[in-house]
Short mmCIF file of C-alpha atoms and ligand atoms in Angstrom, two decimals:
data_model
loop_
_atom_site.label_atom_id
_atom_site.label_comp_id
_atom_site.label_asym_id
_atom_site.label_seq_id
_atom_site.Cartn_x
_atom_site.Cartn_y
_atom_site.Cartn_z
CA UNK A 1 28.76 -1.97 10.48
CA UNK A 2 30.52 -0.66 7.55
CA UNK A 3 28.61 -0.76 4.20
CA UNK A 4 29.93 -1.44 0.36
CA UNK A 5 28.18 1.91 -1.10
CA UNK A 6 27.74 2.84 -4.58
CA UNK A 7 25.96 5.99 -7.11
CA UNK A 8 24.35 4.46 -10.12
CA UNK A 9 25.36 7.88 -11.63
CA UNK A 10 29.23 8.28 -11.15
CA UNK A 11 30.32 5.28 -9.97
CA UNK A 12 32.13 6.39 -6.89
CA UNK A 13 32.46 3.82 -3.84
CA UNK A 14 32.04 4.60 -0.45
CA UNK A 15 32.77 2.08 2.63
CA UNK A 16 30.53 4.26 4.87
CA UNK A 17 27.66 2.90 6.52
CA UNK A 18 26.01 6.33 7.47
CA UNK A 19 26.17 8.11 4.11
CA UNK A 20 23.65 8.52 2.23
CA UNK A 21 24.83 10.83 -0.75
CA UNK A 22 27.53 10.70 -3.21
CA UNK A 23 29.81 13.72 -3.69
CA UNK A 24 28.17 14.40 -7.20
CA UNK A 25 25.00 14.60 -5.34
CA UNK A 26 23.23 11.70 -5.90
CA UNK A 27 21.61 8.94 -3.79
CA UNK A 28 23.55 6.17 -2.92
CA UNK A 29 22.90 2.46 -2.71
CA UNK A 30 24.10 -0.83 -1.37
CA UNK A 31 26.40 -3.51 -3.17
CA UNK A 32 25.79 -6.68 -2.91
CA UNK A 33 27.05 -9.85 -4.64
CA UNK A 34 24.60 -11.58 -6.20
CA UNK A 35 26.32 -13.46 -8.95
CA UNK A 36 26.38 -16.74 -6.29
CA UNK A 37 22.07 -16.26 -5.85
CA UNK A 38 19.90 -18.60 -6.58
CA UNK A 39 15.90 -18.92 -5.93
CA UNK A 40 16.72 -22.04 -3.71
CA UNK A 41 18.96 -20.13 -1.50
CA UNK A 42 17.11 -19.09 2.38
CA UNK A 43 14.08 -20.83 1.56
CA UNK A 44 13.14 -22.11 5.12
CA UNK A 45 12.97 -18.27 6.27
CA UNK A 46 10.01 -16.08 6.17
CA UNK A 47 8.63 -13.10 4.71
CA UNK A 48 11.62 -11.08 2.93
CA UNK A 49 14.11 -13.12 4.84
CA UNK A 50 14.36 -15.51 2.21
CA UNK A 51 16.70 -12.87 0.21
CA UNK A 52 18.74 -12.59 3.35
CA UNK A 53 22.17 -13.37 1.44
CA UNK A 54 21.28 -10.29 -0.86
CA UNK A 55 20.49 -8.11 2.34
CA UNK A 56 23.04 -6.19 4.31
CA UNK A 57 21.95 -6.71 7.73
CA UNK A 58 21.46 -10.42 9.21
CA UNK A 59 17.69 -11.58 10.07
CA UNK A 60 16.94 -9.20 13.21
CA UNK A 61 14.19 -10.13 15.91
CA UNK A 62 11.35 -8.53 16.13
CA UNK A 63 8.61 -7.31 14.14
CA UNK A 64 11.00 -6.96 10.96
CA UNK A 65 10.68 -10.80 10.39
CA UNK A 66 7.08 -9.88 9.49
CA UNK A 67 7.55 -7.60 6.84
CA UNK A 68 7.58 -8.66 2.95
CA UNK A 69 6.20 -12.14 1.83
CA UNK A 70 3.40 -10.08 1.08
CA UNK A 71 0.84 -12.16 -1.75
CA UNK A 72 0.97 -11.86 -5.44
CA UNK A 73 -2.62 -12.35 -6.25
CA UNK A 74 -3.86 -12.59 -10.37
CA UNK A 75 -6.70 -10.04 -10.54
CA UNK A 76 -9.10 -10.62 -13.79
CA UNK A 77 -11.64 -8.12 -12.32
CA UNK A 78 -8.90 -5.68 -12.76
CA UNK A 79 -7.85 -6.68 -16.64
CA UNK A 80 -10.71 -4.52 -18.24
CA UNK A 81 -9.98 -1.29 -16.07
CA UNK A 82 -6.34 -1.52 -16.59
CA UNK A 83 -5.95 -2.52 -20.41
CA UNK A 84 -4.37 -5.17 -19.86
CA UNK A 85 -3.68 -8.85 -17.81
CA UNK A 86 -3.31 -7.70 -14.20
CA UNK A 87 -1.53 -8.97 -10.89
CA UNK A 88 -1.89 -7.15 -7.54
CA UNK A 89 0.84 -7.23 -5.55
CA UNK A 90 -0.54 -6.26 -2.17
CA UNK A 91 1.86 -4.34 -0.02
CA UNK A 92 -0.75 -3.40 2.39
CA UNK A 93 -0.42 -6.84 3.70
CA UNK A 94 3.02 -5.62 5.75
CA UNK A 95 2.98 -5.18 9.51
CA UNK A 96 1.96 -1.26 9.31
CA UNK A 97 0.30 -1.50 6.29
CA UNK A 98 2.58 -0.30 3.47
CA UNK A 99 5.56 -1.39 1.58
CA UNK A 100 8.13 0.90 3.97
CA UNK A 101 8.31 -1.67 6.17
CA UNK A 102 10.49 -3.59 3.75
CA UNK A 103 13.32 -0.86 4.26
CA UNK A 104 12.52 -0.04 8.28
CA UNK A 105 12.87 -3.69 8.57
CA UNK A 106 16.37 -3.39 7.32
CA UNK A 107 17.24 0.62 8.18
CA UNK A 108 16.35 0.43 11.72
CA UNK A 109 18.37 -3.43 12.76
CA UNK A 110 21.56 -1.45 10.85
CA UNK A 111 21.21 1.54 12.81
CA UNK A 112 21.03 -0.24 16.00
CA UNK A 113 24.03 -2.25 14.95
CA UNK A 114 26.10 0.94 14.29
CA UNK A 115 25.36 1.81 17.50
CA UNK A 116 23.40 4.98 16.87
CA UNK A 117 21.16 5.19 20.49
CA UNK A 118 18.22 6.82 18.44
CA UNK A 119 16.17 6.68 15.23
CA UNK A 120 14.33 9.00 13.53
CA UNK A 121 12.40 9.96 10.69
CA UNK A 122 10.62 12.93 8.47
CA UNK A 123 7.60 12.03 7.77
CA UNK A 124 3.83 12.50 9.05
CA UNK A 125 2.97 9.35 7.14
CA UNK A 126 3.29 5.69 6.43
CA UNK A 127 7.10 5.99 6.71
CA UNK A 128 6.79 7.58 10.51
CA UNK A 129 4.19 5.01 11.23
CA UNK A 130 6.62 1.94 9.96
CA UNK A 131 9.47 3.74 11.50
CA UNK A 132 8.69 3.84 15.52
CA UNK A 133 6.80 0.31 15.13
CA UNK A 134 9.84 -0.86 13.71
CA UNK A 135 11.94 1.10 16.47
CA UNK A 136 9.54 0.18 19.07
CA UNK A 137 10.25 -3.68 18.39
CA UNK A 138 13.60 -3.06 19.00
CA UNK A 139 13.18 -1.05 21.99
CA UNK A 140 14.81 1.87 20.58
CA UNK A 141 14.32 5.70 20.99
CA UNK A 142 12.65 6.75 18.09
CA UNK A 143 12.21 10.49 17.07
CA UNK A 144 9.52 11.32 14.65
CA UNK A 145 9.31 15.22 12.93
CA UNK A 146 6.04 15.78 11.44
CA UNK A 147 5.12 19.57 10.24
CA UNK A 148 3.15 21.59 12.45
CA UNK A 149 -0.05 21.48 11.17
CA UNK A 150 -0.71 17.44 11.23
CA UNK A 151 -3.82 15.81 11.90
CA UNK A 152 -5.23 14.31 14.74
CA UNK A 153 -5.80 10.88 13.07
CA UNK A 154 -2.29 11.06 11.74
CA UNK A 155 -0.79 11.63 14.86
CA UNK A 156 -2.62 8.80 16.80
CA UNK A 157 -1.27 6.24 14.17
CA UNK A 158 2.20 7.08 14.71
CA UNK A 159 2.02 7.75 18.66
CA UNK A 160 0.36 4.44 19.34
CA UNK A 161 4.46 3.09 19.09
CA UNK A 162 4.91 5.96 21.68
CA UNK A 163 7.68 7.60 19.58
CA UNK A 164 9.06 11.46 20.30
CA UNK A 165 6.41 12.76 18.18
CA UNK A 166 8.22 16.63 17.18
CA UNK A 167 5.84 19.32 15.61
CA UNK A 168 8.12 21.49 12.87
CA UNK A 169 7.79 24.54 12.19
CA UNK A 170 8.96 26.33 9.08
CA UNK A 171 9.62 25.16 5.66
CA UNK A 172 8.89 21.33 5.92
CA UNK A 173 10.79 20.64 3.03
CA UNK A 174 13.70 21.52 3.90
CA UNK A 175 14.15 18.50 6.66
CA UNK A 176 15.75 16.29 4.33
CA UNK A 177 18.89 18.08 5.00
CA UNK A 178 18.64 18.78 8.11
CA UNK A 179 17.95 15.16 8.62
CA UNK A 180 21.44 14.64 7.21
CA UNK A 181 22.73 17.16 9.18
CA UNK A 182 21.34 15.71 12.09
CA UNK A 183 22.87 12.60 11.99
CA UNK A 184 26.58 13.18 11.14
CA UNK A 185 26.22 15.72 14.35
CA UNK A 186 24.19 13.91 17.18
CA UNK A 187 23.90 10.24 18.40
CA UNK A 188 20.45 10.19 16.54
CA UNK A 189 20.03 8.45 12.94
CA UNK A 190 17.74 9.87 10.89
CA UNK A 191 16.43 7.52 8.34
CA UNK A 192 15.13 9.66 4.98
CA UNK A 193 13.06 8.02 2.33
CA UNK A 194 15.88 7.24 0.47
CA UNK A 195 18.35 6.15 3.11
CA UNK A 196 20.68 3.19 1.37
CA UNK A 197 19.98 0.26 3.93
CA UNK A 198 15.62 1.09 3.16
CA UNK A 199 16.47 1.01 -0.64
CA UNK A 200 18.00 -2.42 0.05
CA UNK A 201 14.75 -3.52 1.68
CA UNK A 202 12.47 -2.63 -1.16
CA UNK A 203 14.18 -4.58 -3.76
CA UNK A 204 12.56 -7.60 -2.07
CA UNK A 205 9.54 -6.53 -3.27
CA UNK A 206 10.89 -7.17 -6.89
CA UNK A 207 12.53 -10.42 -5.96
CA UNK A 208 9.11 -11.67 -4.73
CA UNK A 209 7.17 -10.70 -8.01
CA UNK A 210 9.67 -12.67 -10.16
CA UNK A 211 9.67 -15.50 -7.34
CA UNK A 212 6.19 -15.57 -7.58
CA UNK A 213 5.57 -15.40 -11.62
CA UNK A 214 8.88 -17.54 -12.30
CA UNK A 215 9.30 -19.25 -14.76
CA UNK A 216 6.82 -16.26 -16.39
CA UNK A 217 8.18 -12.71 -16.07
CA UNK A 218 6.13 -9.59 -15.52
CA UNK A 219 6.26 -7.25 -19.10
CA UNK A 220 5.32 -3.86 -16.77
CA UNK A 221 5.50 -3.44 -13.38
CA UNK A 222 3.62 -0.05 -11.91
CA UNK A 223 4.13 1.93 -8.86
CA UNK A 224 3.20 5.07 -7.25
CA UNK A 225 6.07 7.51 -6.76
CA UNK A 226 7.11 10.18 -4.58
CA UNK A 227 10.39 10.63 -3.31
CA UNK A 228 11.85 8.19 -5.94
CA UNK A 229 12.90 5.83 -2.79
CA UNK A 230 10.67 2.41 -3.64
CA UNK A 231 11.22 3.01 -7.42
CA UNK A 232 14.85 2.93 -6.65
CA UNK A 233 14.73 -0.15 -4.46
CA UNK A 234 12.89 -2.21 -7.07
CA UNK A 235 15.73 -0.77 -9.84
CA UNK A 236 18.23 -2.50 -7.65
CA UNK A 237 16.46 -5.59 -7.16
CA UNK A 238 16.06 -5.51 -11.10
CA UNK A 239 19.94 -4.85 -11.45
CA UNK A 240 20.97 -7.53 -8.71
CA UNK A 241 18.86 -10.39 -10.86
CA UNK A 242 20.66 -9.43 -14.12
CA UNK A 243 23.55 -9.78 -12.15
CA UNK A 244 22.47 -13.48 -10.91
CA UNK A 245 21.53 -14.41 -14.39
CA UNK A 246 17.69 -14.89 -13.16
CA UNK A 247 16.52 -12.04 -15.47
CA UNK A 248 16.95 -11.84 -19.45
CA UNK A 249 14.93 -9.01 -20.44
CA UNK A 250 13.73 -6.19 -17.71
CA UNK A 251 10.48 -5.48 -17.08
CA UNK A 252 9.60 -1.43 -17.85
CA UNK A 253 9.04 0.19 -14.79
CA UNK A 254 5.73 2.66 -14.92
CA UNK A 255 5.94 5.20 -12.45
CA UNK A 256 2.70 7.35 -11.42
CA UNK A 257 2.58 10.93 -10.24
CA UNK A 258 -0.38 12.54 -8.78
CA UNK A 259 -0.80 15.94 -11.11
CA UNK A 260 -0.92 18.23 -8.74
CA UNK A 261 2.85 17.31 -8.05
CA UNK A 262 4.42 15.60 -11.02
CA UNK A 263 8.03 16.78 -11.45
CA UNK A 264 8.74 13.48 -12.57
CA UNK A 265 6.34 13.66 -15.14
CA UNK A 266 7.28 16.42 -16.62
CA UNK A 267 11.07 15.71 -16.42
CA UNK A 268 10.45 12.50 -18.30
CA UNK A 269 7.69 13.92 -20.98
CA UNK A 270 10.51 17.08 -21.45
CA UNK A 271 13.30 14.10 -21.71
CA UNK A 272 15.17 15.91 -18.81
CA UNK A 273 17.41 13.82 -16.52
CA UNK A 274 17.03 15.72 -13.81
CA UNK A 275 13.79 16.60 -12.10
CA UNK A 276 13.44 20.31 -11.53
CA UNK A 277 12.05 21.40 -8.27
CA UNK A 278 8.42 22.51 -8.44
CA UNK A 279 7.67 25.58 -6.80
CA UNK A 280 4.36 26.07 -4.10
CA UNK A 281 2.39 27.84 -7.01
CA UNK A 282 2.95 24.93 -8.91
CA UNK A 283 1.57 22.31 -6.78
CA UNK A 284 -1.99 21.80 -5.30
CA UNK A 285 -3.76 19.56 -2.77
CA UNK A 286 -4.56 16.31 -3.63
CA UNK A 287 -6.12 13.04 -1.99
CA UNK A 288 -3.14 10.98 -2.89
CA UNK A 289 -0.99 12.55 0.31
CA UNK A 290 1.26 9.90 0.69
CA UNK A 291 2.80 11.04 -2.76
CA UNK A 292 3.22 14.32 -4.34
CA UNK A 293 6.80 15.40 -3.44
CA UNK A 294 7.93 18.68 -5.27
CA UNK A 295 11.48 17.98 -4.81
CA UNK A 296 12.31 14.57 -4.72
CA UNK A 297 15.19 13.29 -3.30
CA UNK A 298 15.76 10.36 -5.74
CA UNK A 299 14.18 11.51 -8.43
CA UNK A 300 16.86 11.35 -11.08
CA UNK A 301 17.61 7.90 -10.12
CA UNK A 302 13.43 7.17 -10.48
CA UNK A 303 14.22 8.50 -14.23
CA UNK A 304 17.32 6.65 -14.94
CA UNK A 305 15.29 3.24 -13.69
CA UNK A 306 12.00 3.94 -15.92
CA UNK A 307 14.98 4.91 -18.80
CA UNK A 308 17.28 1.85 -18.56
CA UNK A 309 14.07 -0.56 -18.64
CA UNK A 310 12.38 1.68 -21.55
CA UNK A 311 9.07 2.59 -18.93
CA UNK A 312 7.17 5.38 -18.38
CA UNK A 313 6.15 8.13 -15.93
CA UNK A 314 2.60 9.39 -16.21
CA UNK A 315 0.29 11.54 -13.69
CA UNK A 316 -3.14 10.94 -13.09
CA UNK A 317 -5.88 13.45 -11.55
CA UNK A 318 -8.08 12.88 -8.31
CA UNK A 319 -11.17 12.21 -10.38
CA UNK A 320 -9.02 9.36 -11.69
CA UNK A 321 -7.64 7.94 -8.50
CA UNK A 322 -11.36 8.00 -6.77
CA UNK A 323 -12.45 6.00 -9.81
CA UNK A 324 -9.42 3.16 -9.65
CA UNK A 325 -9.54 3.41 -5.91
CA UNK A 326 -13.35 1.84 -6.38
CA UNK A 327 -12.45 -0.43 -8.93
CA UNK A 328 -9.52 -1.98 -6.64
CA UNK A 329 -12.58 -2.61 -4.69
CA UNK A 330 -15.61 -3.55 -6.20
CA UNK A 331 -14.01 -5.34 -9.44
CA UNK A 332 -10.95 -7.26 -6.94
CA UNK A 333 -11.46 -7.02 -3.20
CA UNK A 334 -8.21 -4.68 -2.25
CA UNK A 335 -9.04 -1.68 0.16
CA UNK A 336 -5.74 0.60 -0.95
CA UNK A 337 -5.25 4.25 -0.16
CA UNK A 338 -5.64 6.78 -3.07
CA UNK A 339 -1.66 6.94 -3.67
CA UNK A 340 -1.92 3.23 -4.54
CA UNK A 341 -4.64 3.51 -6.77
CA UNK A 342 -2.79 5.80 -8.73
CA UNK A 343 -1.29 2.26 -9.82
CA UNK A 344 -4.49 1.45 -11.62
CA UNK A 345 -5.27 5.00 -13.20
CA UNK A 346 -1.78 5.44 -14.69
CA UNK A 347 -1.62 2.40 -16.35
CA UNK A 348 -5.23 2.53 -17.82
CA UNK A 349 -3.90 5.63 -19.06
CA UNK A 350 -0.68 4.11 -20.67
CA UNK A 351 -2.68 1.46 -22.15
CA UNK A 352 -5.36 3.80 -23.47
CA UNK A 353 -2.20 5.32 -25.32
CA UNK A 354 -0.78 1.85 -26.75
CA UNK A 355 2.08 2.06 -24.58
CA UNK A 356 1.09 -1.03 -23.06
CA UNK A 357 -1.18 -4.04 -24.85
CA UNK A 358 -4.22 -6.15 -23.49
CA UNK A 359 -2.43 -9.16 -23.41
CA UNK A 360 0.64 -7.96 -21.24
CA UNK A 361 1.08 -9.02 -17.93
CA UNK A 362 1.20 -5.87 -15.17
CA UNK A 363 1.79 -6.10 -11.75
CA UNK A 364 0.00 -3.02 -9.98
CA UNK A 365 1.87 -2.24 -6.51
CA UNK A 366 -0.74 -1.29 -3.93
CA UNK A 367 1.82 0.28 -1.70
CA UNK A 368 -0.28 1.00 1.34
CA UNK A 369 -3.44 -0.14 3.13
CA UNK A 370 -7.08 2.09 2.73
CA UNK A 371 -7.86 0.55 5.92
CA UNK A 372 -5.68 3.58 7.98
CA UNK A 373 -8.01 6.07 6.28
CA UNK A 374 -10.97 4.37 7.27
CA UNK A 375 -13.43 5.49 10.17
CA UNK A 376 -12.81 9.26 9.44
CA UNK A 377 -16.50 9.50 8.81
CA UNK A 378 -16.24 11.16 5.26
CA UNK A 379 -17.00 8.40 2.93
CA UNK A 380 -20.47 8.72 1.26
CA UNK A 381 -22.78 5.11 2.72
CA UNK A 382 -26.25 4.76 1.45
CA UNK A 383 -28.32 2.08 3.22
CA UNK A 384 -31.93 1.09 3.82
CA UNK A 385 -33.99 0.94 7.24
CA UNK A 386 -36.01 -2.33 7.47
CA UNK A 387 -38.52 -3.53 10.51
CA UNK A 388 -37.80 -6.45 11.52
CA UNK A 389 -41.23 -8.36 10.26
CA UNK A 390 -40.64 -6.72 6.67
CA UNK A 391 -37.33 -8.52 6.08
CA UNK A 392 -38.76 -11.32 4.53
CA UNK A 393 -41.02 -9.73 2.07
CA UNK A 394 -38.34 -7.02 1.56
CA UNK A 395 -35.25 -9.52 0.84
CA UNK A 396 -37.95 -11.35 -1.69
CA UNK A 397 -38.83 -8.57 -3.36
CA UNK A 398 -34.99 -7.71 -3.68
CA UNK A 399 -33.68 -11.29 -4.37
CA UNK A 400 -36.26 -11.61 -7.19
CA UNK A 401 -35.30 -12.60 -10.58
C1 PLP B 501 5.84 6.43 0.65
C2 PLP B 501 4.73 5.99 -0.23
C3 PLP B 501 4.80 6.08 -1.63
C4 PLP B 501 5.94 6.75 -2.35
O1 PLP B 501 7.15 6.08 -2.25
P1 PLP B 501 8.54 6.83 -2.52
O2 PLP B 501 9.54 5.82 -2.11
O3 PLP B 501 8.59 8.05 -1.65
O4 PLP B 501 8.60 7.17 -3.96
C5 PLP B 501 3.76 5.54 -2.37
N1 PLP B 501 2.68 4.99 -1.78
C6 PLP B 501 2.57 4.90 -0.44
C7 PLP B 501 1.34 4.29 0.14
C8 PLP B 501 3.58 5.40 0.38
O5 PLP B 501 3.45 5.32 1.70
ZN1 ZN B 502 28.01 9.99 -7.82
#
């Protein structure tokens, strides 16, 4: 199926399904037409299937047809946390439990269609997870290279699509390219984080903010980021509804970095198109895993989209992310992993620094689920031992005014 490609940084077209960069070296993504798009249009289909005319694959079977539609829920618990009027838009509601499968749902029907016999993927996390459910509903080969020391839990929730689950050794990093490689070479499509079709994908997640707020429009919408691949997605989506005339002024894209790996962060604060790779010294463990990239593949085009809608990148520690991680909680009823919560930290911090004022509307993106990190047995419970025929007088003595 051949593809209209383009790079938001040259220019240059491409009418090549299976690439993925430009010659200049950046990420590409897909045209579409959206002048002819209105909100009316695909109504009667489900979940991100209503923006099938701005998608380049047709509606596929299967599990995709459950991914997007995900709720856009106002969250005045959150407001005093954040600094400011908040929305959660609650991408842990997908079929795997985080906003990639938005861009399997599209990446994987497109492969199949080109007639590629296997997919694959580079990831030991929610992308390999979406990935071989997404492949699995398709009954497709999928091929799934996680590094060699992965965890046990992490493992189980990708095997349980029974993908090729291969253990790499060596400089982990470095797969992107390979992945590349890979795929021009073999009958085997590897789909990276930024492959074009997935970036299509996630700019349903933009459309279905401004479906859902219409006729108000979001002033800031925030979002973890690691490889630059959602960010990207939700710049296109942006870009398409200027095109359609169903946007007048964009909303600023805040992007949040965990600190122990914020090349982002420091490209933007240094006002530096171009990300510079951080080296091993210069990074650090953190609890936010599903972010913290040092070398991100789209992370120019992450920059240009927080420059063109006058955003912000910020990074935000552990101690931070543990605190908004409770809040999303306790204060609004959302179990999201510690990447998502990020969402929460960085724009208290923005806020704290006037960048953003209590009576702005921000969407946070919860991109993931906590649920998947649930059950590993190191969360901190405290509860009480009652008998049975002290209940009464204890609950009385605790419901007491
Ligand atoms: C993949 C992922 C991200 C980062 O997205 P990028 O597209 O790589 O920038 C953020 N949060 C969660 C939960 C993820 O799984
Ligand atoms: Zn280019």
């Amino acid at each position: 199926m051949s593809l209209s490609l383009s790079c938001y940084r040259c220019g240059e077209r491409y009418d090549d399904g299976t690439r993925v960069r430009c010659d200049c070296g950046e990420p590409l993504w897909v045209d579409t037409e959206p002048t002819a798009f209105s909100w009316g249009d695909c109504r009667d289909r489900g979940g991100m299937w209503r923006y099938e005319a701005l998608l380049p694959v047709d509606r596929p079977e299967g599990v995709a047809r459950a991914a997007g539609g995900t709720p856009l829920v106002r969250s005045p618990g959150l407001d005093d946390a954040a600094g400011a009027r908040v929305f959660v838009k609650d991408e842990g509601e997908n079929p795997t439990g985080a906003y990639k499968d938005r861009g399997s749902a599209v990446a994987v029907p497109h492969t199949v269609a080109t007639g590629d016999d296997v997919v694959g993927t580079v990831s030991y996390g929610n992308m390999a997870i979406s990935t071989a459910a997404h492949a699995a509903s398709l009954d497709r080969e999928c091929v799934v290279f996680v590094p060699e020391r992965t965890s046990s839990v992490r493992l189980e929730l990708i095997a349980q699509y029974e993908p090729t689950i291969v253990q790499v050794a060596g400089d982990y990093g470095k797969l992107y390219g390979d992945a590349l490689d890979l795929s021009e070479h073999l009958p085997i499509d590897v789909l990276v984080s930024d492959a074009p079709t997935r970036i299509s994908g996630y700019k349903t997640a933009l459309f279905e903010i401004y479906e859902s707020l219409s006729p108000a429009a979001p002033d800031v919408i925030a979002l973890p980021v690691s490889s630059g691949g959602f960010a990207s997605g939700v710049w296109l989506g942006i870009r398409d509804l200027e095109r359609a005339g169903l946007i007048a002024e964009p909303p600023r894209l805040c992007l949040v970095q965990t600190a122990t790996a914020d090349p982002l962060t420091r490209a933007f604060e240094a006002g530096e198109t171009d990300p510079t790779p951080l080296s091993p010294d210069e990074t650090g463990d953190t609890i936010a895993h599903s972010i913290g990239n040092p070398d991100p593949p789209s992370g120019a085009r992450a920059l240009a989209a927080v420059r063109d809608t006058n955003g912000a990148v910020v990074s935000v520690t552990d101690d931070e992310i543990r605190t908004a991680q409770r809040r999303f909680a306790v204060d609004a009823g959302f179990c999201v992993e510690p990447a998502s919560a990020t969402t929460l930290a960085g724009v208290s911090r923005l806020a704290d620094r006037g960048d953003i004022a209590a009576d702005e509307s921000v969407v946070l993106v919860p991109t993931g689920t906590g649920f998947k990190e649930m059950g590993t047995g190191e969360a901190e419970v405290t509860t009480e031992t009652v008998r049975r025929d002290a209940l009464r007088d204890q609950l009385e003595s605790l419901l007491a005014p």
